[in-house]
Short mmCIF file of C-alpha atoms and ligand atoms in Angstrom, two decimals:
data_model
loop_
_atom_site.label_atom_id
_atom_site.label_comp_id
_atom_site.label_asym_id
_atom_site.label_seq_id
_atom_site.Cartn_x
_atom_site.Cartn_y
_atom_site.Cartn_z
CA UNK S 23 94.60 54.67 -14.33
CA UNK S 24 94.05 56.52 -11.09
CA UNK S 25 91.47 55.02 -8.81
CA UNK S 26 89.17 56.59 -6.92
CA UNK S 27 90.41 55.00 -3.66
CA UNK S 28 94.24 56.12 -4.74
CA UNK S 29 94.67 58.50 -2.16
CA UNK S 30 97.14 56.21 0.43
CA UNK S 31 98.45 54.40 -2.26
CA UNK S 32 101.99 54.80 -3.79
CA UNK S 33 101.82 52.17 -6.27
CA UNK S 34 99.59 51.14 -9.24
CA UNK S 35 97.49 48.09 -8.88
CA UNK S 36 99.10 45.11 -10.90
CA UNK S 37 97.32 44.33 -13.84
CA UNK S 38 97.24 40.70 -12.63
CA UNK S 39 94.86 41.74 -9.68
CA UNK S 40 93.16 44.17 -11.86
CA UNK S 41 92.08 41.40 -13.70
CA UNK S 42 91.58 38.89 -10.81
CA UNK S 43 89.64 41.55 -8.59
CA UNK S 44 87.74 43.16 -11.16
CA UNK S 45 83.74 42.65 -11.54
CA UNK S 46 82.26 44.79 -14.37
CA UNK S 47 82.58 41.80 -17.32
CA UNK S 48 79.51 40.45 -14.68
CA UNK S 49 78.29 42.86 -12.74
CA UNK S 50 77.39 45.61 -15.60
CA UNK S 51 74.02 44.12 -15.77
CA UNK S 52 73.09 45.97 -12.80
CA UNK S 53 73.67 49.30 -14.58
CA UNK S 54 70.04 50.35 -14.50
CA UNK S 55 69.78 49.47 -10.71
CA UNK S 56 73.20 51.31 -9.58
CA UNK S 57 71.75 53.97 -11.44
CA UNK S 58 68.19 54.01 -10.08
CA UNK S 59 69.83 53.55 -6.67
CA UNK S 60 71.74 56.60 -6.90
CA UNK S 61 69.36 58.87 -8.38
CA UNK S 62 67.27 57.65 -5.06
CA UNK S 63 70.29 58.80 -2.75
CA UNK S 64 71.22 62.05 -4.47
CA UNK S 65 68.00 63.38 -4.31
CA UNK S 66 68.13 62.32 -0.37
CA UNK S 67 71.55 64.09 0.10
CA UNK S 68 69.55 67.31 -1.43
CA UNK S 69 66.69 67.09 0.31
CA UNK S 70 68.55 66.69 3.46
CA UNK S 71 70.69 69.82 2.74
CA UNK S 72 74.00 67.20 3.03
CA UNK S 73 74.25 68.29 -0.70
CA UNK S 74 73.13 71.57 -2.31
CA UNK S 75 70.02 71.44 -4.35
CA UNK S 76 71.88 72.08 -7.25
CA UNK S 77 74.31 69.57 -7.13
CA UNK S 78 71.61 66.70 -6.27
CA UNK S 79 69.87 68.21 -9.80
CA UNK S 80 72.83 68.24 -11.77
CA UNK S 81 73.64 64.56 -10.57
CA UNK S 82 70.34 63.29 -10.98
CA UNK S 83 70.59 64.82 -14.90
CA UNK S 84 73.83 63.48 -15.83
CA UNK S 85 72.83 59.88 -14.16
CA UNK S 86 70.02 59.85 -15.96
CA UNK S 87 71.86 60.80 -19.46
CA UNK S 88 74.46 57.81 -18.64
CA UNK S 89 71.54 55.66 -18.00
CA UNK S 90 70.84 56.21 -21.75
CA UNK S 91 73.91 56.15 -23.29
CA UNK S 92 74.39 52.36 -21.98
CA UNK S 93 70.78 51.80 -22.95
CA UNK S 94 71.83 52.80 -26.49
CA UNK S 95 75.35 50.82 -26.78
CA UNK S 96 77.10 54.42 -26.15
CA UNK S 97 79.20 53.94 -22.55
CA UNK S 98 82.22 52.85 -22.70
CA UNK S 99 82.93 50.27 -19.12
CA UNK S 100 86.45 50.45 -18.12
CA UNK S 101 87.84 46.92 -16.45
CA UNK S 102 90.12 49.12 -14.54
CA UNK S 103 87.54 50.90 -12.56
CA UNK S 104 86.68 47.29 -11.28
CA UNK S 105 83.11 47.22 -11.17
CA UNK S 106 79.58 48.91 -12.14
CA UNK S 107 79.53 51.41 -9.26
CA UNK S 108 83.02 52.84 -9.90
CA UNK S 109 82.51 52.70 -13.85
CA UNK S 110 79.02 55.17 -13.24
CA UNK S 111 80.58 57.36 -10.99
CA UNK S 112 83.72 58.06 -12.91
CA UNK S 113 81.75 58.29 -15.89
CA UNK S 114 79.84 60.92 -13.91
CA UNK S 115 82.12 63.10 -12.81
CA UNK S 116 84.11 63.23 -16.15
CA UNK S 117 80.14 64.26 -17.46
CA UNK S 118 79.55 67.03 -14.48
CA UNK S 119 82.81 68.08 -12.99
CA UNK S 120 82.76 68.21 -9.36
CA UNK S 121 79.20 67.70 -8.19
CA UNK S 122 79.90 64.14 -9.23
CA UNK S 123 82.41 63.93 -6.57
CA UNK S 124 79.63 64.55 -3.75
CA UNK S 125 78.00 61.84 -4.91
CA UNK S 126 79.35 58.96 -2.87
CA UNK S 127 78.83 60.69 0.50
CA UNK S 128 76.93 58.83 3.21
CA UNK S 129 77.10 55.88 1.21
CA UNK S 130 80.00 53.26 0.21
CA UNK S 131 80.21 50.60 -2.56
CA UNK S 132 79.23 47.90 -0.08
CA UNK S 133 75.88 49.07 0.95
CA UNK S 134 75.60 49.97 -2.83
CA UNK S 135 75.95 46.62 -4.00
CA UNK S 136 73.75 44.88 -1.85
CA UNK S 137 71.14 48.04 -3.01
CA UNK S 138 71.51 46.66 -6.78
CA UNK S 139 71.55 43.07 -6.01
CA UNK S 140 68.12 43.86 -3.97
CA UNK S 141 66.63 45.88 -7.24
CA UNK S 142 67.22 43.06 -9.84
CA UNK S 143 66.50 40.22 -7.56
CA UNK S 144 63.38 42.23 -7.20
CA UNK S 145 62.36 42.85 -10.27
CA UNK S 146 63.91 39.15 -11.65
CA UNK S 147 61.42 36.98 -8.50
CA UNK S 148 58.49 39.05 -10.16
CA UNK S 149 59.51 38.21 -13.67
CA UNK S 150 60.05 34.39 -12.57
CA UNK S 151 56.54 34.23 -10.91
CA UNK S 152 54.93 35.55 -14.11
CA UNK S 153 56.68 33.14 -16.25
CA UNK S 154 56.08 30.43 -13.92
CA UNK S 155 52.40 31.76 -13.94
CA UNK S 156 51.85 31.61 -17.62
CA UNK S 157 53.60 27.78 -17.49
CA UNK S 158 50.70 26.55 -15.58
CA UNK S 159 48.16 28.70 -17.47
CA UNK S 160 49.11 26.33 -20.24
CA UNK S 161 49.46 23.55 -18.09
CA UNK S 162 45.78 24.04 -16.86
CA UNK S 163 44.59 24.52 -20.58
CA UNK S 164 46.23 21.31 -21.79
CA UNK S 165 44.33 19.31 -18.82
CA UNK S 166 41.19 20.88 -19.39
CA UNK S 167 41.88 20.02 -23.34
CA UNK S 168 42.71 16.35 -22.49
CA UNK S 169 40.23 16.19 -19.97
CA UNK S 170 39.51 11.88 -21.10
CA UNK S 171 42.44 10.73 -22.00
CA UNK S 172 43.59 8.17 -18.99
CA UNK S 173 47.16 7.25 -18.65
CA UNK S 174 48.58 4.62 -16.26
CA UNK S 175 49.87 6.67 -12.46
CA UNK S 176 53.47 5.10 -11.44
CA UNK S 177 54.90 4.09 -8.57
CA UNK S 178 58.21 2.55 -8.25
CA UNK S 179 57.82 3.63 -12.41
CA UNK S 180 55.31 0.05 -12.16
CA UNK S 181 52.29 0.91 -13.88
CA UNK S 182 50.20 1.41 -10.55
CA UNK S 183 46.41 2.53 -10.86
CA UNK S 184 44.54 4.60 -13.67
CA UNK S 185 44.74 8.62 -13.79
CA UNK S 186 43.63 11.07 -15.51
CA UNK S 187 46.24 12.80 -17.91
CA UNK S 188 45.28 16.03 -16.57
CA UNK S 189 45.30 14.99 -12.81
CA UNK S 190 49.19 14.22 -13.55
CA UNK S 191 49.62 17.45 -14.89
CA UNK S 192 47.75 19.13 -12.20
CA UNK S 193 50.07 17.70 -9.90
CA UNK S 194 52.87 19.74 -11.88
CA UNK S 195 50.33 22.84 -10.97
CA UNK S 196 50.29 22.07 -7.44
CA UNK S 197 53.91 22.15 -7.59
CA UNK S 198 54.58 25.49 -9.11
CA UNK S 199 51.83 27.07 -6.85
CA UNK S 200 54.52 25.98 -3.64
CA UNK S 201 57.17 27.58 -5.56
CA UNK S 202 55.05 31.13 -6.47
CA UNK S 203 54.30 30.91 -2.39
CA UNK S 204 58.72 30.75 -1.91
CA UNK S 205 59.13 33.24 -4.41
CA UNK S 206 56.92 35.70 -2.81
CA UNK S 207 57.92 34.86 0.36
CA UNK S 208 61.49 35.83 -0.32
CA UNK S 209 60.27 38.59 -1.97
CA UNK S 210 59.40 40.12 1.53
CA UNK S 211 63.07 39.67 2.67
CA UNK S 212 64.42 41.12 -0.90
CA UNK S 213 62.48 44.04 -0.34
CA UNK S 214 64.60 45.68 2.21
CA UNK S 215 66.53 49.11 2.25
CA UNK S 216 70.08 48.40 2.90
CA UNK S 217 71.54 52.01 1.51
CA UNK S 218 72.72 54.30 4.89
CA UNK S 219 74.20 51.34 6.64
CA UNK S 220 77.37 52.86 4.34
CA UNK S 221 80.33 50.48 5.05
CA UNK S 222 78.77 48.98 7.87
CA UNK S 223 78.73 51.28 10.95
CA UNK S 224 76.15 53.99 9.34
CA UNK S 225 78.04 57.59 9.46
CA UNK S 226 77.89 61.11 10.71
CA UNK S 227 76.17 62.55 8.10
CA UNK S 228 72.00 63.24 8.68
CA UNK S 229 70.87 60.85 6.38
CA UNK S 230 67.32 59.92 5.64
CA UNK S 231 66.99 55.95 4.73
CA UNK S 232 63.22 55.90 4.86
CA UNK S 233 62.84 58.34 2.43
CA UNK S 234 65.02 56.72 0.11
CA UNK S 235 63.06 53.28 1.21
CA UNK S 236 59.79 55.19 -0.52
CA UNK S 237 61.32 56.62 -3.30
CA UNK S 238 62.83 53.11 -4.24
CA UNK S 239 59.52 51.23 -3.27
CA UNK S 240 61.17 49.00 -0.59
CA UNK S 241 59.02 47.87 2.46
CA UNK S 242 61.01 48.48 5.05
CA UNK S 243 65.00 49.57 5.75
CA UNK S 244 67.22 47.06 7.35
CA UNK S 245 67.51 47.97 10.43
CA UNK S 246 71.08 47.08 11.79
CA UNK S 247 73.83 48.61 9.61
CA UNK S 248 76.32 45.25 9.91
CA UNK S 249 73.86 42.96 8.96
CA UNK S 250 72.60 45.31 5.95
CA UNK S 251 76.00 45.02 4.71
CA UNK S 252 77.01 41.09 6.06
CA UNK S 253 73.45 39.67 4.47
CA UNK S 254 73.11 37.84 1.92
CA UNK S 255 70.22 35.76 3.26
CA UNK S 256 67.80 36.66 0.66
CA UNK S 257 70.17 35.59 -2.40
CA UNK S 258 70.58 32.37 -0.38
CA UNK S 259 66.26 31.93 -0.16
CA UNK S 260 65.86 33.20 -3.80
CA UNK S 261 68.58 30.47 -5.49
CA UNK S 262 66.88 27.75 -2.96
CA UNK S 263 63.42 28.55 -4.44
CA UNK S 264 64.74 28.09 -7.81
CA UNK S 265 66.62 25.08 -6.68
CA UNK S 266 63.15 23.61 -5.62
CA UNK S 267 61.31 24.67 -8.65
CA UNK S 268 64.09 23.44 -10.97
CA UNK S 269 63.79 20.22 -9.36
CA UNK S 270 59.87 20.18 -10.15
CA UNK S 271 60.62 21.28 -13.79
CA UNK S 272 63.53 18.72 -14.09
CA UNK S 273 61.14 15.98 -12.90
CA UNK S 274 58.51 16.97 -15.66
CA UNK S 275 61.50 16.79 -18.35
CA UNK S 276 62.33 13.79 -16.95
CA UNK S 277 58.96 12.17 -17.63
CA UNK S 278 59.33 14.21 -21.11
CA UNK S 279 62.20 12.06 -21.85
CA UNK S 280 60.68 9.15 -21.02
CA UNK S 281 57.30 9.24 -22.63
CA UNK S 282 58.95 10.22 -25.39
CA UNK S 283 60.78 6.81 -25.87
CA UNK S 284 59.74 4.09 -28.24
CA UNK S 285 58.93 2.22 -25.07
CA UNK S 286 56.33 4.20 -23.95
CA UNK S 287 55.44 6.30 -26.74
CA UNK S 288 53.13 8.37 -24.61
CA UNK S 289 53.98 11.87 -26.65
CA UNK S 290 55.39 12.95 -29.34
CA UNK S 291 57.26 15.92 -29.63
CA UNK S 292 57.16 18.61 -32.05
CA UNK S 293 59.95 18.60 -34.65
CA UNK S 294 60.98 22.36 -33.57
CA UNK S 295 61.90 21.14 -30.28
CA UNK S 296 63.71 17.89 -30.91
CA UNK S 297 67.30 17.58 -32.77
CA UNK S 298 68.51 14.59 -34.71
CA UNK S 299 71.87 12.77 -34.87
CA UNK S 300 74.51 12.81 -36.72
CA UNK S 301 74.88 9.13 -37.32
CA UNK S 302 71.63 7.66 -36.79
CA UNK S 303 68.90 9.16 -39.37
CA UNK S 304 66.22 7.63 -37.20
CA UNK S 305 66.79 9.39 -34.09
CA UNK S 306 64.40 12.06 -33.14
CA UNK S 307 65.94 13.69 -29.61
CA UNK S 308 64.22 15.12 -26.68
CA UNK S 309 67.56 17.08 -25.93
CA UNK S 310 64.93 20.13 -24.69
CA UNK S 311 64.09 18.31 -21.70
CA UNK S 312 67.33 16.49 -21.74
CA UNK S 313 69.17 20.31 -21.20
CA UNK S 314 66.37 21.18 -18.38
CA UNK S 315 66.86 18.09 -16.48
CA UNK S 316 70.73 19.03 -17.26
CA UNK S 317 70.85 22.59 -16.09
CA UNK S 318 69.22 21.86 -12.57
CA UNK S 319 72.42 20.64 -11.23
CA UNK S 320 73.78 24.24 -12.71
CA UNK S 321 70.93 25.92 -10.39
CA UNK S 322 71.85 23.32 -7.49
CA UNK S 323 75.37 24.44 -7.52
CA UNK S 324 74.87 28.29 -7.26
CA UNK S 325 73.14 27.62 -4.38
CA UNK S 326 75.70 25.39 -2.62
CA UNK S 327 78.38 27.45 -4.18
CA UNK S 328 76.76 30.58 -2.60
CA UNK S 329 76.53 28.78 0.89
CA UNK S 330 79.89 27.96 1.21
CA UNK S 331 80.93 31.64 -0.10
CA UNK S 332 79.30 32.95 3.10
CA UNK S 333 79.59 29.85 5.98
CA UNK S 334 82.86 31.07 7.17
CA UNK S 335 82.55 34.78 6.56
CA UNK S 336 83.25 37.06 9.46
CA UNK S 337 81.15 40.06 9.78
CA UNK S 338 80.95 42.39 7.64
CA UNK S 339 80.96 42.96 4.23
CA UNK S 340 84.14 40.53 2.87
CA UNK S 341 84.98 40.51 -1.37
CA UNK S 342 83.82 37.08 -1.21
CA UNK S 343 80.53 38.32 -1.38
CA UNK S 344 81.67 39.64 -5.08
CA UNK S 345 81.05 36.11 -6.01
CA UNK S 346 76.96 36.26 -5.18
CA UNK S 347 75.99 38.11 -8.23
CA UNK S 348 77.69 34.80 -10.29
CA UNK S 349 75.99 32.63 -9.10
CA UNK S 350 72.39 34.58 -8.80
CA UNK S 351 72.98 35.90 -12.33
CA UNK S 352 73.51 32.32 -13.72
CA UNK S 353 70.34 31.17 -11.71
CA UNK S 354 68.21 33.84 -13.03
CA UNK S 355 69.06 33.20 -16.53
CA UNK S 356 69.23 29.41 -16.29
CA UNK S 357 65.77 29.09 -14.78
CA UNK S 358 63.75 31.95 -17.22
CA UNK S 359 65.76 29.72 -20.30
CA UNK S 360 64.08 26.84 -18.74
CA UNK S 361 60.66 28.03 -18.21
CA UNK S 362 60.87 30.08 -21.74
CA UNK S 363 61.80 26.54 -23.62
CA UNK S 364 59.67 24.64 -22.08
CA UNK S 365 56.58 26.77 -22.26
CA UNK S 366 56.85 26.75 -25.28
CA UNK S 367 57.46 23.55 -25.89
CA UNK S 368 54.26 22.09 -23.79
CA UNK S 369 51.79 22.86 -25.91
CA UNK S 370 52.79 21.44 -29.26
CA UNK S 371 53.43 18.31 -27.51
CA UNK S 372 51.13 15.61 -29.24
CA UNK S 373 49.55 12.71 -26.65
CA UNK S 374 49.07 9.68 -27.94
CA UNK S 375 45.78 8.66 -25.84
CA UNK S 376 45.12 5.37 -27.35
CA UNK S 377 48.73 4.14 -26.26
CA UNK S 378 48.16 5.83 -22.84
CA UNK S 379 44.82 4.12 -22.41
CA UNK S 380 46.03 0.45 -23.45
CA UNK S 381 48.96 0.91 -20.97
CA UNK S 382 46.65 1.73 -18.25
CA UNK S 383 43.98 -1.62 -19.36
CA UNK S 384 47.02 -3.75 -20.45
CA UNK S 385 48.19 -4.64 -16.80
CA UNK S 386 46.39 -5.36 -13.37
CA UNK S 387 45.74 -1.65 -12.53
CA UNK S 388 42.50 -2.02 -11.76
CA UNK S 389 43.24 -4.78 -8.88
CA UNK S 390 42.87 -2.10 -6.40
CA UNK S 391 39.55 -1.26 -7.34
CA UNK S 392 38.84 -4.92 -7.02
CA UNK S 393 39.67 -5.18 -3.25
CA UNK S 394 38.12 -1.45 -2.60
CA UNK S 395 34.36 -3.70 -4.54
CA UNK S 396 35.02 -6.64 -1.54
CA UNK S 397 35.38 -3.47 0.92
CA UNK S 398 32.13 -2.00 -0.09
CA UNK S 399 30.34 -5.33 0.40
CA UNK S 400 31.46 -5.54 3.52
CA UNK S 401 35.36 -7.37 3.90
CA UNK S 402 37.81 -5.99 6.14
CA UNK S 403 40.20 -4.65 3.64
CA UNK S 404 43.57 -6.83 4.75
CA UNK S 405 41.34 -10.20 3.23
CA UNK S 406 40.25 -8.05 0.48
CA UNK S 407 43.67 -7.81 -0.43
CA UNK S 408 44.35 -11.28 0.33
CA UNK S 409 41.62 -12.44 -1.97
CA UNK S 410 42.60 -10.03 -4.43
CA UNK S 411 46.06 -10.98 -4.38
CA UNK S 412 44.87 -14.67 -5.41
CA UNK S 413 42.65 -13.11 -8.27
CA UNK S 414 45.65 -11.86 -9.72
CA UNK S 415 47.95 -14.82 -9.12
CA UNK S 416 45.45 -16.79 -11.06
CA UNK S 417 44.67 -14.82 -13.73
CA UNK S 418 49.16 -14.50 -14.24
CA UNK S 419 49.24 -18.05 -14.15
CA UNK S 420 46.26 -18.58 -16.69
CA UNK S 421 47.94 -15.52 -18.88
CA UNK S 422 44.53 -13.98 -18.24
CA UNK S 423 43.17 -10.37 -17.68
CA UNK S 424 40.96 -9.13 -15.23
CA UNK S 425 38.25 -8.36 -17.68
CA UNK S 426 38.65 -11.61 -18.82
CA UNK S 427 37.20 -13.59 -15.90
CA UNK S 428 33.87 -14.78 -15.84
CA UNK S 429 31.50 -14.38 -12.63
CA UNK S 430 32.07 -17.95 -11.29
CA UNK S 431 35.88 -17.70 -11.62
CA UNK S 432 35.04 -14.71 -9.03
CA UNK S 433 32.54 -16.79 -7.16
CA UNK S 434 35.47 -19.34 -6.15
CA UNK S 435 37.37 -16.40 -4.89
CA UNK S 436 34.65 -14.76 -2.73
CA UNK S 437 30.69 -15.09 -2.87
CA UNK S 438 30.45 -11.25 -2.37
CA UNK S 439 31.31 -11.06 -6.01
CA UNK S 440 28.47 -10.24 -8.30
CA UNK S 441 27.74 -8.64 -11.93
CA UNK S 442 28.42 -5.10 -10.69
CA UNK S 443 32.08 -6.26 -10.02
CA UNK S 444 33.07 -5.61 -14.38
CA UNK S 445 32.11 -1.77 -13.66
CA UNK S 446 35.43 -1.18 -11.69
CA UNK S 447 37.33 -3.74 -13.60
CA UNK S 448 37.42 -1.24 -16.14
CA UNK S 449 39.66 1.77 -16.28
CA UNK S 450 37.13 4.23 -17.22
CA UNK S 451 34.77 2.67 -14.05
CA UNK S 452 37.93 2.46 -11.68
CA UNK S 453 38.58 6.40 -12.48
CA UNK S 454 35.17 7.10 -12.29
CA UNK S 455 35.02 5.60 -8.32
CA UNK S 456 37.56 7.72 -7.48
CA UNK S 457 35.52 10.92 -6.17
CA UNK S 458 37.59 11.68 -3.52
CA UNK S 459 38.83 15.12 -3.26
CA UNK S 460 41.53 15.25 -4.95
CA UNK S 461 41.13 11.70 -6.61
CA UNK S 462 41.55 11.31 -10.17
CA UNK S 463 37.51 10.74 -10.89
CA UNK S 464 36.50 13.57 -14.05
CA UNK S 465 34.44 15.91 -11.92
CA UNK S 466 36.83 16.21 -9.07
CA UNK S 467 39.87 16.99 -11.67
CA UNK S 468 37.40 19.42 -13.08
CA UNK S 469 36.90 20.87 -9.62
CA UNK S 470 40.75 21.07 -9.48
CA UNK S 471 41.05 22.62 -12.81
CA UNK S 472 38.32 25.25 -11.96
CA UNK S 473 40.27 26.20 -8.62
CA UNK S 474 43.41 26.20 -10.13
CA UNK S 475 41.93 28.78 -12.85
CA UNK S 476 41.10 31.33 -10.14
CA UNK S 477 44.36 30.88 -7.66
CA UNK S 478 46.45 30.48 -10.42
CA UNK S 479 45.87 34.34 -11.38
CA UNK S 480 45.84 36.01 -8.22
CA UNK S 481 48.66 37.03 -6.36
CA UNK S 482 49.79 34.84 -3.54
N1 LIG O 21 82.31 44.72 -6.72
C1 LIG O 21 82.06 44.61 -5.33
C2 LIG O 21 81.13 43.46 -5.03
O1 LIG O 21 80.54 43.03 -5.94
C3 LIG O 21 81.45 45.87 -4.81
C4 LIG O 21 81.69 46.12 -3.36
C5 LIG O 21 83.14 46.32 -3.15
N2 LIG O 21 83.41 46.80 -1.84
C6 LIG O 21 84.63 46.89 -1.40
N3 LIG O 21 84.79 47.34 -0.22
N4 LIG O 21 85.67 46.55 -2.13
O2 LIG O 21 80.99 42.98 -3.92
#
């Protein structure tokens, strides 16, 4: 088939590169971009009078009827045109004879492609914020839902003090609001005209790139014609924010997995959203979460795999760059699975609050609150933690709890024990004391969930 770069060539391209080189098996998802892109430029050429009016019309029509014929399953992609951009302009020309042919003036493929990439990155960021949006809608629902049951906080994954459920998922909130901030952050760098830098030194021809900026809704146009080309800084930002946000959602499956286990039997998931085993009837599987903690090293490798595409690139435009849309397609899709599955998942999850409570009562994690009581009455708080220390040495060597001590045993520790000591041996009491803001105490999670209602929504 004869290219449409076959003017200085003699030979055909081997089929062996053809198929190495080409792009389109990926790189057809950007179909309605290329397209929009174009439409954006020919109506540039023809206002500029680079074009005739006519021809800019007639382009913009039979654009806009290829647009629907791959809509509807009609266009047929050719691997031998290589890639999206060639595939639409052939297809084109073949529909309107020779205007087609003007089409590609003041512009080459490699500004082109980093136009499309721009469009669906767009477009995908705002898709991933509203996903991730409606993720902690249901988040925030669940906590205000579940707004007593208490749970035991980890550290070291040692049962360390009593929490709130919803404070823990609150904390998930927290997270996803950093990653909405990245996301619309890099949105700001996405959203950049790089059409006119053509193949990277600009051209001749009196082009108008801000016009085409407004038509395609872009803030600004890049402004140096090498680096509109050579950058691919904003693919790099966009697969790091999903990098950091798939390592928030991993850690949630993690703890997924793990309350799901006989041994803590925290949750149980819904039947939907669990598979069995082959061999053991028993076996109920969290492989949901198991897959999300799973694909994150998928999303991890994009980004590294996109880094060391570009760390020893020379200036400009290079076919490694081909590789980007791999690795920010696989992203995109990996991380709106993700967020689909488990949305969907959350809420049908079933907590078991008695089991969460005992865990929290069943060990010391309520010493704390112990040593915070000798504070209050007036011990510097290295002694309270002394004497604390002892209380619970004692009450492991006695195989006693907390609760269980009577008000001399606390006497022989410290005479600034008295009756009032019981209300923060308790769980309920400890997470009551804990009004700081941002503390796990009811009415500052409330607080939190109240907050988190109103930023949630609004744009960052
Ligand atoms: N398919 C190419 C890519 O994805 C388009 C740009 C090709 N440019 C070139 N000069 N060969 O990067």
């Amino acid at each position: 088939m004869k290219k449409l770069w076959g003017g200085r060539f003699k030979e055909n391209t081997s089929e062996t590169v053809e198929a190495f080189t080409e792009s389109i098996s990926f790189d057809r998802r950007l179909w309605k971009y290329d397209i929009e892109g174009s439409i954006a430029h020919a109506r540039m050429l023809g206002r500029q009078g680079i074009i005739s009016k006519r021809d800019s019309d007639k382009i913009v029509c039979g654009l806009k009827e290829i647009a629907l014929e791959i809509e509807n399953g009609k266009f047929r992609f050719i691997p031998e045109l290589e890639d999206i951009h060639m595939n639409i302009e052939a297809a084109l020309t073949k529909k309107i004879g020779p205007a087609g042919k003007r089409l590609h003036t003041a512009r080459s493929r490699n500004d082109q492609v980093a136009l499309d990439l721009r469009l669906y990155l767009r477009d995908e960021t705002n898709q991933i914020i509203s996903l991730i949006t409606l993720f902690e809608k249901g988040l925030i629902e669940i906590a205000d839902n579940h707004i007593d049951a208490v749970m035991p906080g980890y550290t070291h994954t040692q049962r360390a003090q009593p929490v709130l459920l919803s404070h823990h998922f609150l904390a998930y909130v927290e997270m996803f609001e950093r990653d909405k901030e990245r996301f619309v952050d890099c949105l700001r760098r996405i959203n950049r005209l790089p059409l006119g830098a053509c193949a990277l030194a600009g051209t001749s021809l009196p082009i108008d790139r801000a016009y085409v900026a407004k038509l395609l809704g872009f803030a600004s146009v890049a402004e140096n014609s090498i680096d509109a080309v050579s950058d691919r800084d904003f693919c790099v930002e966009f697969l790091s924010a999903c990098s950091i946000f798939m390592v928030h959602l991993s850690r949630m499956a993690e703890e997924v997995v793990l309350w799901a286990s006989e041994e803590f039997s925290f949750i149980e998931l819904p039947d939907a959203f669990t598979t069995g085993s082959s061999i053991m009837p028993q076996k109920k599987n969290p492989d949901v979460a198991e897959l999300v903690r799973g694909k994150t090293g998928r999303v991890f490798g994009s980004l590294v795999s996109l880094l060391t595409a570009l760390k020893g690139l020379p200036l400009s435009y290079n076919r490694d760059m081909q590789e980007d849309k791999v690795q920010v397609f696989d992203a995109t899709d990996t991380v709106k699975a993700c967020l689909v599955v488990m949305n969907e998942m959350f809420p049908l999850i079933r907590f078991d609050k008695r089991r969460m409570f005992s865990a929290a009562s069943e060990t010391f994690a309520t010493a704390t609150d112990i040593a915070e009581y000798l504070v209050r009455k007036g011990m510097p708080f290295r002694e309270a933690h002394e004497v604390t220390g002892r209380i619970v040495r004692y009450c492991i060597d006695n195989r006693e709890r907390l609760g269980d001590l009577k008000m001399e045993d606390f006497r022989r520790f410290s005479p600034l024990f008295s009756r009032d000591v019981y209300q923060c041996i308790s769980v309920d009491g400890s997470i009551k004391l804990k009004k700081s803001r941002g503390g796990t105490a009811k009415e500052e999670v409330k607080k939190q969930i109240s907050r988190l209602r109103r930023t949630v929504t609004s744009n960052k």
